[in-house]
Amino acid sequence: MNDDITILVHGFNRGRRDMAYLEAGLRRQGWHTRALNLPTLFGDMDDCVAAMSAQLNDIQGRYRRVHYVAHSLGGLITLNFIRETQPQNIGHCVFIATPHGGSHLAQIASWIPGYARIFKPVAELLPTGAYDNCHAESGLSLGVIVGCRNSGLLGKLFLSDQSDGRVEVASACAGAARETILLPFGHQEIHHRPETCAQVLAFLAQGRFSR
């Protein structure tokens, strides 16, 4: 673990503090970590990837392996970062509640005049399915954690019970993931739960979840 580092990537309209719970859990187990701060409210995907590259520029060649743990939109940003920079020392990746097939809530938001133009990351969250099989192309060792508790008013109004209140279960389940596990939490809480942290630690260490 001393030769590895884990990069934590937050989701839409959040910052590095949103990954603090997972970061603290990893550090207690001896993992080196770095939580990023990306422009996920007004910046487009290119802006987010550029910010990620700039914040990781100094770790090149310093670690044997670089792992990635991302929540929601952070998983899509991580995929684009890997595509564009093609790092050679990728370890394991864990994506939590990432909408690989898009989000119907994002689609509804995009119908509001001007919304997607102002909040540019919404374009990446539309239900196109563009990210579903890209893990196979890149050969990632990917574990996907999916929330399956529909919580919150928006989820109750617009999504089925097969969702986490923001992202549908089917969208979060990437077809090319090495392993997928469902946890009974909502989108906003799943990455702040000890059960999730335990599964992240298991996958980072062994390349598989704890059953």
Short mmCIF file of C-alpha atoms in Angstrom, two decimals:
data_model
loop_
_atom_site.label_atom_id
_atom_site.label_comp_id
_atom_site.label_asym_id
_atom_site.label_seq_id
_atom_site.Cartn_x
_atom_site.Cartn_y
_atom_site.Cartn_z
CA MET A 1 0.00 0.00 0.00
CA ASN A 2 2.89 2.37 0.62
CA ASP A 3 3.77 2.09 -3.08
CA ASP A 4 0.19 2.87 -4.18
CA ILE A 5 -2.03 5.93 -4.08
CA THR A 6 -5.80 6.21 -4.34
CA ILE A 7 -7.38 9.18 -6.09
CA LEU A 8 -10.86 10.19 -4.89
CA VAL A 9 -13.13 11.92 -7.40
CA HIS A 10 -16.36 13.65 -6.34
CA GLY A 11 -19.57 14.01 -8.30
CA PHE A 12 -21.80 16.76 -9.68
CA ASN A 13 -21.91 20.01 -7.71
CA ARG A 14 -19.66 18.69 -4.96
CA GLY A 15 -16.04 19.12 -3.87
CA ARG A 16 -13.26 17.14 -2.25
CA ARG A 17 -14.98 17.34 1.14
CA ASP A 18 -17.72 15.08 -0.19
CA MET A 19 -15.14 12.27 -0.39
CA ALA A 20 -13.75 12.93 3.09
CA TYR A 21 -15.49 9.96 4.72
CA LEU A 22 -13.99 7.46 2.29
CA GLU A 23 -10.62 9.19 2.38
CA ALA A 24 -10.48 8.95 6.18
CA GLY A 25 -11.41 5.26 6.03
CA LEU A 26 -8.67 4.51 3.52
CA ARG A 27 -6.06 6.45 5.44
CA ARG A 28 -6.86 4.58 8.64
CA GLN A 29 -5.92 1.40 6.79
CA GLY A 30 -2.61 2.84 5.61
CA TRP A 31 -3.53 3.95 2.09
CA HIS A 32 -2.03 7.06 0.52
CA THR A 33 -4.84 9.20 -0.90
CA ARG A 34 -5.55 12.39 -2.74
CA ALA A 35 -9.01 13.93 -3.04
CA LEU A 36 -9.54 16.18 -6.04
CA ASN A 37 -11.53 19.38 -6.44
CA LEU A 38 -13.13 19.63 -9.88
CA PRO A 39 -15.44 22.20 -11.58
CA THR A 40 -18.44 19.86 -11.67
CA LEU A 41 -21.12 22.55 -11.53
CA PHE A 42 -20.27 24.95 -14.36
CA GLY A 43 -17.35 23.26 -16.12
CA ASP A 44 -17.79 20.87 -19.03
CA MET A 45 -16.09 17.47 -19.30
CA ASP A 46 -12.96 18.96 -20.87
CA ASP A 47 -12.67 21.42 -17.98
CA CYS A 48 -13.02 18.61 -15.43
CA VAL A 49 -10.45 16.39 -17.13
CA ALA A 50 -8.01 19.28 -17.43
CA ALA A 51 -8.40 20.08 -13.73
CA MET A 52 -7.90 16.41 -12.85
CA SER A 53 -4.75 16.24 -14.98
CA ALA A 54 -3.32 19.37 -13.39
CA GLN A 55 -3.93 18.08 -9.86
CA LEU A 56 -2.30 14.72 -10.64
CA ASN A 57 0.64 15.94 -12.67
CA ASP A 58 3.08 15.69 -9.77
CA ILE A 59 2.40 12.02 -8.96
CA GLN A 60 3.71 10.65 -12.26
CA GLY A 61 6.39 8.05 -11.58
CA ARG A 62 6.10 8.33 -7.81
CA TYR A 63 3.83 5.34 -7.18
CA ARG A 64 3.75 1.74 -8.34
CA ARG A 65 0.00 1.85 -8.93
CA VAL A 66 -2.65 4.56 -8.96
CA HIS A 67 -6.16 3.52 -7.94
CA TYR A 68 -9.33 5.54 -8.47
CA VAL A 69 -12.46 5.77 -6.31
CA ALA A 70 -15.23 7.94 -7.73
CA HIS A 71 -18.79 8.85 -6.88
CA SER A 72 -21.49 9.52 -9.48
CA LEU A 73 -20.31 11.88 -12.25
CA GLY A 74 -16.78 11.43 -10.89
CA GLY A 75 -16.70 7.98 -12.45
CA LEU A 76 -17.40 9.39 -15.92
CA ILE A 77 -14.76 12.07 -15.42
CA THR A 78 -12.27 9.40 -14.40
CA LEU A 79 -13.05 7.36 -17.52
CA ASN A 80 -12.45 10.38 -19.74
CA PHE A 81 -9.25 11.22 -17.88
CA ILE A 82 -7.94 7.68 -18.42
CA ARG A 83 -8.92 7.76 -22.10
CA GLU A 84 -7.14 11.05 -22.71
CA THR A 85 -4.00 10.61 -20.62
CA GLN A 86 -3.59 6.81 -20.94
CA PRO A 87 -1.67 6.32 -17.68
CA GLN A 88 0.35 3.12 -17.56
CA ASN A 89 0.13 2.33 -13.86
CA ILE A 90 -3.62 2.08 -13.25
CA GLY A 91 -4.54 -0.15 -10.33
CA HIS A 92 -8.14 -0.89 -9.34
CA CYS A 93 -11.09 1.43 -9.90
CA VAL A 94 -14.25 1.61 -7.80
CA PHE A 95 -17.17 3.63 -9.14
CA ILE A 96 -20.03 4.34 -6.74
CA ALA A 97 -23.48 5.21 -8.11
CA THR A 98 -22.01 6.26 -11.44
CA PRO A 99 -24.66 6.70 -14.17
CA HIS A 100 -22.95 4.77 -16.98
CA GLY A 101 -26.22 4.76 -18.90
CA GLY A 102 -27.16 8.31 -17.92
CA SER A 103 -29.83 9.68 -15.61
CA HIS A 104 -33.46 10.37 -16.41
CA LEU A 105 -33.40 13.16 -13.82
CA ALA A 106 -30.66 14.84 -15.84
CA GLN A 107 -32.80 14.47 -18.94
CA ILE A 108 -35.73 16.14 -17.19
CA ALA A 109 -33.44 18.96 -16.00
CA SER A 110 -32.16 19.45 -19.56
CA TRP A 111 -35.70 20.30 -20.67
CA ILE A 112 -35.57 23.44 -18.53
CA PRO A 113 -34.54 26.30 -20.86
CA GLY A 114 -30.90 27.24 -20.35
CA TYR A 115 -30.24 24.68 -17.60
CA ALA A 116 -27.79 22.48 -19.51
CA ARG A 117 -26.05 25.52 -20.98
CA ILE A 118 -25.33 26.89 -17.49
CA PHE A 119 -24.71 23.60 -15.71
CA LYS A 120 -22.57 22.00 -18.40
CA PRO A 121 -21.92 18.59 -16.76
CA VAL A 122 -25.60 17.74 -17.27
CA ALA A 123 -24.75 16.90 -20.89
CA GLU A 124 -22.63 13.97 -19.68
CA LEU A 125 -25.49 12.65 -17.56
CA LEU A 126 -28.08 12.30 -20.30
CA PRO A 127 -29.26 8.70 -20.90
CA THR A 128 -27.22 7.85 -23.98
CA GLY A 129 -25.49 4.68 -22.76
CA ALA A 130 -22.21 5.98 -24.13
CA TYR A 131 -20.18 4.81 -21.15
CA ASP A 132 -21.63 1.34 -20.62
CA ASN A 133 -18.94 -0.70 -22.40
CA CYS A 134 -15.94 1.63 -22.34
CA HIS A 135 -14.42 -0.24 -19.39
CA ALA A 136 -13.85 -3.28 -21.60
CA GLU A 137 -12.09 -1.14 -24.16
CA SER A 138 -9.66 0.24 -21.58
CA GLY A 139 -9.16 -3.05 -19.74
CA LEU A 140 -9.90 -1.51 -16.37
CA SER A 141 -10.12 -3.56 -13.20
CA LEU A 142 -13.44 -2.02 -12.26
CA GLY A 143 -15.73 -2.66 -9.33
CA VAL A 144 -19.14 -0.98 -9.36
CA ILE A 145 -21.12 -0.21 -6.21
CA VAL A 146 -24.79 0.47 -6.88
CA GLY A 147 -27.31 2.03 -4.52
CA CYS A 148 -30.80 0.55 -4.55
CA ARG A 149 -32.77 2.67 -2.07
CA ASN A 150 -34.94 5.26 -3.75
CA SER A 151 -34.71 8.15 -1.32
CA GLY A 152 -35.62 11.80 -1.65
CA LEU A 153 -38.54 13.62 -3.21
CA LEU A 154 -37.16 13.76 -6.76
CA GLY A 155 -36.52 10.06 -6.84
CA LYS A 156 -39.97 9.26 -5.50
CA LEU A 157 -41.62 11.52 -8.07
CA PHE A 158 -39.69 10.62 -11.21
CA LEU A 159 -37.89 7.30 -10.75
CA SER A 160 -38.91 3.73 -10.06
CA ASP A 161 -38.00 1.84 -6.91
CA GLN A 162 -35.10 0.36 -8.89
CA SER A 163 -32.93 3.41 -8.32
CA ASP A 164 -30.97 5.23 -5.65
CA GLY A 165 -33.12 8.33 -5.90
CA ARG A 166 -30.90 9.89 -8.57
CA VAL A 167 -29.59 7.07 -10.77
CA GLU A 168 -31.41 3.96 -11.94
CA VAL A 169 -29.90 0.63 -10.91
CA ALA A 170 -29.70 -0.49 -14.55
CA SER A 171 -27.74 2.65 -15.47
CA ALA A 172 -25.25 2.24 -12.64
CA CYS A 173 -24.56 -1.42 -13.50
CA ALA A 174 -21.80 -1.18 -16.10
CA GLY A 175 -21.81 -4.25 -18.30
CA ALA A 176 -18.03 -4.60 -18.45
CA ALA A 177 -17.33 -4.24 -14.73
CA ARG A 178 -15.33 -7.02 -13.12
CA GLU A 179 -17.74 -7.07 -10.18
CA THR A 180 -20.95 -5.29 -9.21
CA ILE A 181 -22.51 -5.13 -5.77
CA LEU A 182 -25.80 -3.57 -4.65
CA LEU A 183 -26.04 -1.77 -1.32
CA PRO A 184 -29.29 -0.51 0.27
CA PHE A 185 -28.46 3.19 0.25
CA GLY A 186 -29.49 6.33 -1.59
CA HIS A 187 -27.35 8.37 -3.95
CA GLN A 188 -26.49 11.14 -1.52
CA GLU A 189 -25.51 8.85 1.36
CA ILE A 190 -23.95 5.76 -0.20
CA HIS A 191 -20.36 7.04 -0.16
CA HIS A 192 -20.70 8.08 3.48
CA ARG A 193 -21.51 4.62 4.81
CA PRO A 194 -19.14 2.17 6.57
CA GLU A 195 -20.44 -0.72 4.45
CA THR A 196 -19.42 1.11 1.30
CA CYS A 197 -16.01 1.98 2.69
CA ALA A 198 -15.42 -1.68 3.60
CA GLN A 199 -16.26 -2.77 0.05
CA VAL A 200 -14.00 -0.11 -1.44
CA LEU A 201 -11.13 -1.29 0.74
CA ALA A 202 -11.74 -4.91 -0.25
CA PHE A 203 -11.71 -4.15 -3.97
CA LEU A 204 -8.64 -1.94 -3.79
CA ALA A 205 -6.72 -4.65 -1.94
CA GLN A 206 -7.94 -7.76 -3.76
CA GLY A 207 -9.70 -6.74 -6.95
CA ARG A 208 -13.00 -8.13 -5.69
CA PHE A 209 -15.71 -7.22 -3.25
CA SER A 210 -16.27 -8.92 0.09
CA ARG A 211 -19.28 -11.24 -0.05
#
